[in-house]
mmCIF file of C-alpha atoms in Angstrom:
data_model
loop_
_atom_site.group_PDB
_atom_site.id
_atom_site.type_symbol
_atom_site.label_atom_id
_atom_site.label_comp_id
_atom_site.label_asym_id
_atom_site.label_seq_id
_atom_site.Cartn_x
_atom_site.Cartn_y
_atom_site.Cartn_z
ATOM 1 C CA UNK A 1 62.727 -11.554 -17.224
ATOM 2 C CA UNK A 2 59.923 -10.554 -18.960
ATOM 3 C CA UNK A 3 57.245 -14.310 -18.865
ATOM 4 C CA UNK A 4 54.335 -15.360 -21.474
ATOM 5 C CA UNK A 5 51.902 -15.285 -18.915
ATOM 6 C CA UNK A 6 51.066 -14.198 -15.940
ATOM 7 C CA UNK A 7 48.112 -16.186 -13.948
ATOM 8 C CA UNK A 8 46.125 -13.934 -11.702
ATOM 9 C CA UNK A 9 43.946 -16.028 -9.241
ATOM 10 C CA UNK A 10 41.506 -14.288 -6.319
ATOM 11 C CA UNK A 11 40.769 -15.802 -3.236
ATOM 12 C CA UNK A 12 37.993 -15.070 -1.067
ATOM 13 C CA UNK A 13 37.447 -17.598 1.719
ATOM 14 C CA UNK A 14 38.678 -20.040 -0.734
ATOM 15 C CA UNK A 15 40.005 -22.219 1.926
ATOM 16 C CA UNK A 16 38.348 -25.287 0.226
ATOM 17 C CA UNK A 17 39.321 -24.709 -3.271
ATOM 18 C CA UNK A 18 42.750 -22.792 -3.902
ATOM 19 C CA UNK A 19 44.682 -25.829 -2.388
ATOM 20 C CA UNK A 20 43.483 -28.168 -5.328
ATOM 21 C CA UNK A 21 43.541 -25.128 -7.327
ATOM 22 C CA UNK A 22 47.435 -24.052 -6.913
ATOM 23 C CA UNK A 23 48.381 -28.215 -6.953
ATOM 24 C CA UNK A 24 46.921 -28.424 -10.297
ATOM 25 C CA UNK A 25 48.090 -25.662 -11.591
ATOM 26 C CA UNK A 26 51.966 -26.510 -10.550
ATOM 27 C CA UNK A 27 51.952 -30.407 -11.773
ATOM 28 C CA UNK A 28 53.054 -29.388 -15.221
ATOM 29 C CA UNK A 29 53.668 -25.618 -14.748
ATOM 30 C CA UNK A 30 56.566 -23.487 -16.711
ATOM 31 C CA UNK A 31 58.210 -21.312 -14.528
ATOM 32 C CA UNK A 32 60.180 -19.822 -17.494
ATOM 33 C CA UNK A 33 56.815 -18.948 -19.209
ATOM 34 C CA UNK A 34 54.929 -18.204 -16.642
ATOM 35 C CA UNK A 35 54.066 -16.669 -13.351
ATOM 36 C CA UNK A 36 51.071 -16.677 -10.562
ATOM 37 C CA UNK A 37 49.675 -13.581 -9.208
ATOM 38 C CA UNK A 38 47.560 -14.413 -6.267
ATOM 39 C CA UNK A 39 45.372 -11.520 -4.956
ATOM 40 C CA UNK A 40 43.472 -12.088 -1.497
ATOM 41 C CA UNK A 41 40.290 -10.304 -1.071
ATOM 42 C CA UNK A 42 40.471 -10.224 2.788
ATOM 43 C CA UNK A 43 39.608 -13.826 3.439
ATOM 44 C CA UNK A 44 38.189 -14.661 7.012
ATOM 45 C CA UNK A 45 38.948 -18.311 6.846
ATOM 46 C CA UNK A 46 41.922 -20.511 6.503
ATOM 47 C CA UNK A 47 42.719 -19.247 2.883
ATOM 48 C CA UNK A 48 45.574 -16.601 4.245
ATOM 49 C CA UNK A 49 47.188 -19.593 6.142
ATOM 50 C CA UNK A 50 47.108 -22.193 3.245
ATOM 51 C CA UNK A 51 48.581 -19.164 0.895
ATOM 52 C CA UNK A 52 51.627 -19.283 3.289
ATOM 53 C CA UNK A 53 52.640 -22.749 1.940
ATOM 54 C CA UNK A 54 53.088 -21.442 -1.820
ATOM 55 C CA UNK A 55 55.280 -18.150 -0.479
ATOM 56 C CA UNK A 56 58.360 -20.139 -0.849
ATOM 57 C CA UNK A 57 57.683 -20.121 -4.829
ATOM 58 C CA UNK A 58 59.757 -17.581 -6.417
ATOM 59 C CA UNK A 59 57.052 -17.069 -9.593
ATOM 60 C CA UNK A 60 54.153 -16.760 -7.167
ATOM 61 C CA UNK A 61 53.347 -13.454 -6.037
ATOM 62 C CA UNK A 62 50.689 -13.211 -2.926
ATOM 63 C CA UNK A 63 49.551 -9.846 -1.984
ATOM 64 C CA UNK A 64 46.468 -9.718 0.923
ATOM 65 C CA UNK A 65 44.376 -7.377 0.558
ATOM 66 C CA UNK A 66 42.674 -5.435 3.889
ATOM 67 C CA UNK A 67 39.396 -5.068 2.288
ATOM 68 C CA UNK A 68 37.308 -6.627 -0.128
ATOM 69 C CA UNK A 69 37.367 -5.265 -3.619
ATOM 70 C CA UNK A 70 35.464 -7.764 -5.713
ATOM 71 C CA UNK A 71 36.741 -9.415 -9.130
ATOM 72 C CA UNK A 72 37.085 -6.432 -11.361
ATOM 73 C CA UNK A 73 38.776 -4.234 -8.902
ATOM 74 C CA UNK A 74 40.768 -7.408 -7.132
ATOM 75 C CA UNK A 75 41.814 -8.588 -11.006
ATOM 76 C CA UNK A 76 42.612 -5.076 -11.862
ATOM 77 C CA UNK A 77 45.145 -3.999 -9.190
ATOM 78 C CA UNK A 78 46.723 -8.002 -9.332
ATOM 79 C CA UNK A 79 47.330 -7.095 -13.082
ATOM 80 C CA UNK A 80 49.644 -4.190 -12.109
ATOM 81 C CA UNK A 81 52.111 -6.880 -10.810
ATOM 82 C CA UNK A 82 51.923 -8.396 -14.346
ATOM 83 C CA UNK A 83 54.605 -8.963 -16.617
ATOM 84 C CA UNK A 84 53.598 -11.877 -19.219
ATOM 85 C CA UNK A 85 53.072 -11.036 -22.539
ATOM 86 C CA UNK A 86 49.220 -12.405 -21.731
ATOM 87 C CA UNK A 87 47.333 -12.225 -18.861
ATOM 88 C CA UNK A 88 45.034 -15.383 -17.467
ATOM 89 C CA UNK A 89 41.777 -14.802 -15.175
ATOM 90 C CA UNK A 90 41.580 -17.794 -13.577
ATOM 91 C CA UNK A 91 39.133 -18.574 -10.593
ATOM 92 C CA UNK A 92 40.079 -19.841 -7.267
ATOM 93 C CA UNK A 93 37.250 -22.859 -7.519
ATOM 94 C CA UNK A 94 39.053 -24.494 -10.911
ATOM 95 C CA UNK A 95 40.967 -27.421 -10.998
ATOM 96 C CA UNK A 96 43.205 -26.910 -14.229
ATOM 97 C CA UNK A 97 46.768 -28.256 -16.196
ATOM 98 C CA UNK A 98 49.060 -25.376 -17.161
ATOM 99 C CA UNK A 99 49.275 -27.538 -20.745
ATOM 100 C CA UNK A 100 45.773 -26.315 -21.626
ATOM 101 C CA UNK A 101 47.077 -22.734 -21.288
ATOM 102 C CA UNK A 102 50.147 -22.953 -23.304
ATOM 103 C CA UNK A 103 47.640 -24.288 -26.173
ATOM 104 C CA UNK A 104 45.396 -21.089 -25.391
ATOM 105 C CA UNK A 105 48.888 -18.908 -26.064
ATOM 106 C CA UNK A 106 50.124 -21.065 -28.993
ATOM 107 C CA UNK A 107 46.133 -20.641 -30.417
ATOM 108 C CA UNK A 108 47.027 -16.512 -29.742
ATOM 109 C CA UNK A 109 50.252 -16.703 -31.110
ATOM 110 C CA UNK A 110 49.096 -17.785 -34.393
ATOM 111 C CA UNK A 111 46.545 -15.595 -34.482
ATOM 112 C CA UNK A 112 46.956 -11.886 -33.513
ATOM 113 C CA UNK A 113 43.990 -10.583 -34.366
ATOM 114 C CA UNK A 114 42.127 -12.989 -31.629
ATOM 115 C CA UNK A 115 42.046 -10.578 -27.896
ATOM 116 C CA UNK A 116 40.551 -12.913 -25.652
ATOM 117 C CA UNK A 117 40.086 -16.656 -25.260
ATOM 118 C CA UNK A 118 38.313 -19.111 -23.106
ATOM 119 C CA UNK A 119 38.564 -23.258 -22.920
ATOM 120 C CA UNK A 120 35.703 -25.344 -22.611
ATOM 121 C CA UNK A 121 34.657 -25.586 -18.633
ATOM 122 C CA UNK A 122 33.010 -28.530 -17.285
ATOM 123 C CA UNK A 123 31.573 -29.168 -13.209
ATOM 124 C CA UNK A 124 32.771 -31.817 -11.057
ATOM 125 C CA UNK A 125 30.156 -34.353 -12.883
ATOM 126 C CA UNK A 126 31.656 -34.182 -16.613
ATOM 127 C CA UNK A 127 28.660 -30.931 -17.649
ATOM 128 C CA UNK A 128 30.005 -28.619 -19.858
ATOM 129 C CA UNK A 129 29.063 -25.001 -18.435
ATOM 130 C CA UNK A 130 27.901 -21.867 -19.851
ATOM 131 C CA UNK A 131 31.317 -20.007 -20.173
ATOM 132 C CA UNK A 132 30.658 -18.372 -23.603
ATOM 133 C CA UNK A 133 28.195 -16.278 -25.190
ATOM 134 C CA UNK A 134 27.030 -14.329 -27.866
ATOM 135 C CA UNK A 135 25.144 -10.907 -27.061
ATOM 136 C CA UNK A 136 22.911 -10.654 -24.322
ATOM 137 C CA UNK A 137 19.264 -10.356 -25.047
ATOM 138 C CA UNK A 138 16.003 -9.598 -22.926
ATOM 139 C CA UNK A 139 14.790 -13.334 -23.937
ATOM 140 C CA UNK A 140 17.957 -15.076 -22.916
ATOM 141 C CA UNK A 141 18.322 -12.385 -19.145
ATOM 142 C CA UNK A 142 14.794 -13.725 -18.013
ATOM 143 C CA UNK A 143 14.106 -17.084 -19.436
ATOM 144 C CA UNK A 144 17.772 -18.427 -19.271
ATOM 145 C CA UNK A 145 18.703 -16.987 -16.043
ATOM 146 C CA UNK A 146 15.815 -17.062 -14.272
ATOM 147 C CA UNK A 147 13.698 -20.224 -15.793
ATOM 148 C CA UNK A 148 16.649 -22.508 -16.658
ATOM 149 C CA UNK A 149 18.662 -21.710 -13.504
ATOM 150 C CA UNK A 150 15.783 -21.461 -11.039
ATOM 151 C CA UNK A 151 13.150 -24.306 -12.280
ATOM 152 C CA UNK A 152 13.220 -25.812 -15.505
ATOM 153 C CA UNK A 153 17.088 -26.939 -15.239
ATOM 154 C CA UNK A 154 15.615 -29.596 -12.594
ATOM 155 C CA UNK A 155 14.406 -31.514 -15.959
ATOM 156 C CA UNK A 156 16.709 -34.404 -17.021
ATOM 157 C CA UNK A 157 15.296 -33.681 -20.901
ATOM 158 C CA UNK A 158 16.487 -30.105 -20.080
ATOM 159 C CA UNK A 159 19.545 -30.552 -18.419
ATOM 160 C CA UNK A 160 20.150 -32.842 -21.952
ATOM 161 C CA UNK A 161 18.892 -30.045 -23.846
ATOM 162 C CA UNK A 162 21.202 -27.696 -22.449
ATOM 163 C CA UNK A 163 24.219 -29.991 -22.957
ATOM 164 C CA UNK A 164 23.697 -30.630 -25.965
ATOM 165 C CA UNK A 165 23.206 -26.524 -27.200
ATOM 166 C CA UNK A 166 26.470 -26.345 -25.373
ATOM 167 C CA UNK A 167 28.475 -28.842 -26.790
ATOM 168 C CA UNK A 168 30.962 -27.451 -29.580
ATOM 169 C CA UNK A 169 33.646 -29.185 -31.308
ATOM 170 C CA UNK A 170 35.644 -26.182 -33.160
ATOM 171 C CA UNK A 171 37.041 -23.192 -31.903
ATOM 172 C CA UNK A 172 34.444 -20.017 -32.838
ATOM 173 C CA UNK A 173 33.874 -16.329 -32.927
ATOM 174 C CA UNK A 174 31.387 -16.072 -29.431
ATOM 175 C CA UNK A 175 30.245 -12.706 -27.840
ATOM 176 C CA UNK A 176 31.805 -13.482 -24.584
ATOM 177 C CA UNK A 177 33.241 -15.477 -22.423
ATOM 178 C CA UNK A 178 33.438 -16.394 -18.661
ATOM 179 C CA UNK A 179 36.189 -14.981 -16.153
ATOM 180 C CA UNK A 180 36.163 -18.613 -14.380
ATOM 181 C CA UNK A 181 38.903 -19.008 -17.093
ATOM 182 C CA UNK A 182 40.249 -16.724 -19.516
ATOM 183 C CA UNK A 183 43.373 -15.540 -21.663
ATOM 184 C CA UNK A 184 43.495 -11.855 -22.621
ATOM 185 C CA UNK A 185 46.424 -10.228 -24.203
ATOM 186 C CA UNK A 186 48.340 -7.734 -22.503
ATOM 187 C CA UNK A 187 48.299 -4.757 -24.407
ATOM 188 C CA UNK A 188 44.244 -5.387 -24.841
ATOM 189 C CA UNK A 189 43.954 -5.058 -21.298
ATOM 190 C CA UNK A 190 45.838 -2.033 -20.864
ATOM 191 C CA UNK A 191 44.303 -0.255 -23.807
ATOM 192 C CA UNK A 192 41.193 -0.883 -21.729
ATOM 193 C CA UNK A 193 42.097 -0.572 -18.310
ATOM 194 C CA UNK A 194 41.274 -3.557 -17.158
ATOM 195 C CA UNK A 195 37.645 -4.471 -16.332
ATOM 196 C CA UNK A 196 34.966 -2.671 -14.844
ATOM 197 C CA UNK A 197 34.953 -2.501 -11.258
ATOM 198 C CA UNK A 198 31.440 -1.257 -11.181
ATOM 199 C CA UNK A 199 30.523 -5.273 -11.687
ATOM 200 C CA UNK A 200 31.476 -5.703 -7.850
ATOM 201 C CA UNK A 201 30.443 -9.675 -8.997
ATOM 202 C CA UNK A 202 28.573 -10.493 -11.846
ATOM 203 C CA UNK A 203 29.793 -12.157 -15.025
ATOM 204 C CA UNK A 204 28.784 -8.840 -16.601
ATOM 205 C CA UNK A 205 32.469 -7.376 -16.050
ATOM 206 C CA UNK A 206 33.500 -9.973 -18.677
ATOM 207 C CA UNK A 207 30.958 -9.796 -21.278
ATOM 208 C CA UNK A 208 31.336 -5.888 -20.981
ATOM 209 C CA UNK A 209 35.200 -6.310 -21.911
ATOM 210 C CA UNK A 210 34.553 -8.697 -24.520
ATOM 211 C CA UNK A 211 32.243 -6.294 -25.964
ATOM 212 C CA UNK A 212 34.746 -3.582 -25.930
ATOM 213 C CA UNK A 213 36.912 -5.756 -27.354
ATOM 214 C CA UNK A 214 35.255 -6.419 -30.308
ATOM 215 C CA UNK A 215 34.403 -2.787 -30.972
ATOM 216 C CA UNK A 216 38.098 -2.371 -31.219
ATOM 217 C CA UNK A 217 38.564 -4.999 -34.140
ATOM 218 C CA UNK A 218 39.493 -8.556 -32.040
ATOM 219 C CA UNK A 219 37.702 -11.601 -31.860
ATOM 220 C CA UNK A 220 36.737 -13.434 -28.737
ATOM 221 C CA UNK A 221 37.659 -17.373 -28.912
ATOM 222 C CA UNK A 222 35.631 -20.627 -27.371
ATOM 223 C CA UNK A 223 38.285 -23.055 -27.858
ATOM 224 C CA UNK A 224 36.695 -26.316 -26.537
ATOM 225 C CA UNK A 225 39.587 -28.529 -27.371
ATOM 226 C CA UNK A 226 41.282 -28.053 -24.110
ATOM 227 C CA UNK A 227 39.079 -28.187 -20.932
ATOM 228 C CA UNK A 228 39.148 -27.468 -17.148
ATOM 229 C CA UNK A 229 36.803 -28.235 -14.104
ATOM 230 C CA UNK A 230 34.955 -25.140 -12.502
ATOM 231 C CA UNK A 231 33.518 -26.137 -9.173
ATOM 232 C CA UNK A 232 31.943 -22.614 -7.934
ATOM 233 C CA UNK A 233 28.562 -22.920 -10.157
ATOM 234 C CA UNK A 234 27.927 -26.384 -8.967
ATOM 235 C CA UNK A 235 28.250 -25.551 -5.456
ATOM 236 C CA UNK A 236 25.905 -22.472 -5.739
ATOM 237 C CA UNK A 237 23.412 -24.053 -7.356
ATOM 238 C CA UNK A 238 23.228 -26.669 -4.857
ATOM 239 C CA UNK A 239 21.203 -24.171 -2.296
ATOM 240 C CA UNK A 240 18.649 -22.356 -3.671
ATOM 241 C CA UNK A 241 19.039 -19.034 -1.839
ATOM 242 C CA UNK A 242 23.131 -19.072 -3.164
ATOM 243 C CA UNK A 243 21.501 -19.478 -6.020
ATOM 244 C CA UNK A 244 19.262 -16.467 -6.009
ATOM 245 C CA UNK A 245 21.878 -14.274 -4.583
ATOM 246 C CA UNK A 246 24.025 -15.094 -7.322
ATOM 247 C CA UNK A 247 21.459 -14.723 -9.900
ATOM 248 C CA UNK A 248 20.170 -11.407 -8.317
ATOM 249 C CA UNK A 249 23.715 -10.318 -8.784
ATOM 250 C CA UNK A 250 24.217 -11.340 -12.429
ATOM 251 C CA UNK A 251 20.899 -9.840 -12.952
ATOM 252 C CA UNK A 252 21.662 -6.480 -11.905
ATOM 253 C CA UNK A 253 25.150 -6.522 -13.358
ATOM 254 C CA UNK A 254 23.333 -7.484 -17.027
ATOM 255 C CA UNK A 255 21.082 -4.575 -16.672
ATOM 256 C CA UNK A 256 24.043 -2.559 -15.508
ATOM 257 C CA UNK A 257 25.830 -3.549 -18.828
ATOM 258 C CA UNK A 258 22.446 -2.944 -21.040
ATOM 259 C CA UNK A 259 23.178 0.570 -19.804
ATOM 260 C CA UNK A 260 26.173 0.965 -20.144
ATOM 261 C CA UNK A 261 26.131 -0.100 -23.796
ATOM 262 C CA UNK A 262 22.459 2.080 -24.110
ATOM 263 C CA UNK A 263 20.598 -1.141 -25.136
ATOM 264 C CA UNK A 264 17.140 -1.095 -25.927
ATOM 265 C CA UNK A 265 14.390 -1.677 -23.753
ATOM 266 C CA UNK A 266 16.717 -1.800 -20.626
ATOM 267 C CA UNK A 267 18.490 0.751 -21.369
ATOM 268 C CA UNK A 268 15.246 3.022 -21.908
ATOM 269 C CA UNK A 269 13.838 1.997 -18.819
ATOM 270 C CA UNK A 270 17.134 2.294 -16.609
ATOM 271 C CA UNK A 271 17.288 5.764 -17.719
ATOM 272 C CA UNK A 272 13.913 6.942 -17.416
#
């Protein structure tokens, strides 16, 4: 029977986050509407053993992978097990209630000409996060990433700052928004092909579907009425060479996407 949604989750050495992940998820879950893909990137730790638990679910679908193919790539070839209506990009390190994502379909539903939606994700201490966007600029790649995540984000007034820039009340037209947590409709995906594996792991994939998206006549949603905890950038931000490495990352799938998309300065440079 063909199901509203399917959930794809990845796990990578997840072992300390896709146990509160999955228990979340199931409290309230529909197994009429809905189904979980899980897709293991060739986890070293306990993840593969903690898996084996949820096997005995007959809506979740495991498949462990013998190599490591990052989140495009790992999303893309979980998505070929689909068979909801909409598809759901949902991180291993979130802590979530299936009832926020039958508002993000009922929000779809009602409005077809919406392609992608994202809900409002807060850390482990209550901060909302940075899952949405408009269109990346050269201000925003150095002095956001860089600055904010690297020095002045150690501020209180900042950190306040931030917040409050981040805090919306309505759902609205963004750029983008974050893979941590994300609704995409079906045939949108397909008529894509899913994102672009050449993001290996960087946020870019996302903003460079979004973008694609949009150039084919859909909106991307923030709808921060419903809400759900991310844990992964709290924990990387805790050590400051995570915190490079993931930045380094993010920064080289941005220029990646400035290329890919020939814009401006980036673009002329990365092609010189």
């Amino acid at each position: 029977m063909k199901k509203d949604l399917s959930i794809i989750i990845l796990t990578y050495n997840s072992e300390e986050d896709i146990k509160d992940c999955l228990d979340s998820l199931l409290k309230n879950f529909d197994k009429q509407r809905a189904e979980i893909i899980i897709w293991d990137n060739n986890s070293q730790d306990k993840t593969k053993e903690i898996l084996k638990h949820y096997q005995m679910f007959n809506f979740v679908k495991i498949v462990y992978s013998d190599k490591n193919l990052g989140f495009a790539q790992g999303n893309n070839e979980a998505s070929k097990l689909a068979e909801g209506k909409y598809i759901l990009l949902l991180n291993a390190d979130t802590i979530s209630d299936f009832k926020v994502f039958k508002e993000l379909i009922d929000y779809l539903e009602k409005n077809p000409n919406v392609g992608v939606i994202g809900p409002k994700c807060l850390d482990e201490n209550n901060v909302v996060q940075e899952s949405f966007g408009n269109k990346p600029s050269l201000f925003k790649e150095i002095v956001g990433k860089i600055f904010m995540s690297l020095y002045l984000e150690k501020f209180e007034t900042i950190k306040k700052v931030k917040n409050k820039i981040l805090h919306k009340e309505k759902p609205q037209e963004v750029g983008w928004v974050g893979g941590a947590c994300a609704v995409i409709r079906r045939d949108l995906w397909d008529k894509l092909g899913g994102l672009d594996s050449t993001y290996f792991f960087s946020n870019g994939d996302m903003i460079d579907f979004c973008y694609k998206a949009i150039q084919l006549g859909y909106k991307v949603i923030y709808y921060p009425l419903v809400s759900i905890i991310h844990k992964g950038s709290r924990s990387v931000t805790k050590n400051l060479n995570s915190r490079i490495i993931g930045l380094k990352s993010s920064y080289l799938g941005t220029l990646y996407l400035f290329k890919n998309h020939k814009k401006g300065i980036f673009y002329l440079y990365l092609t010189k």
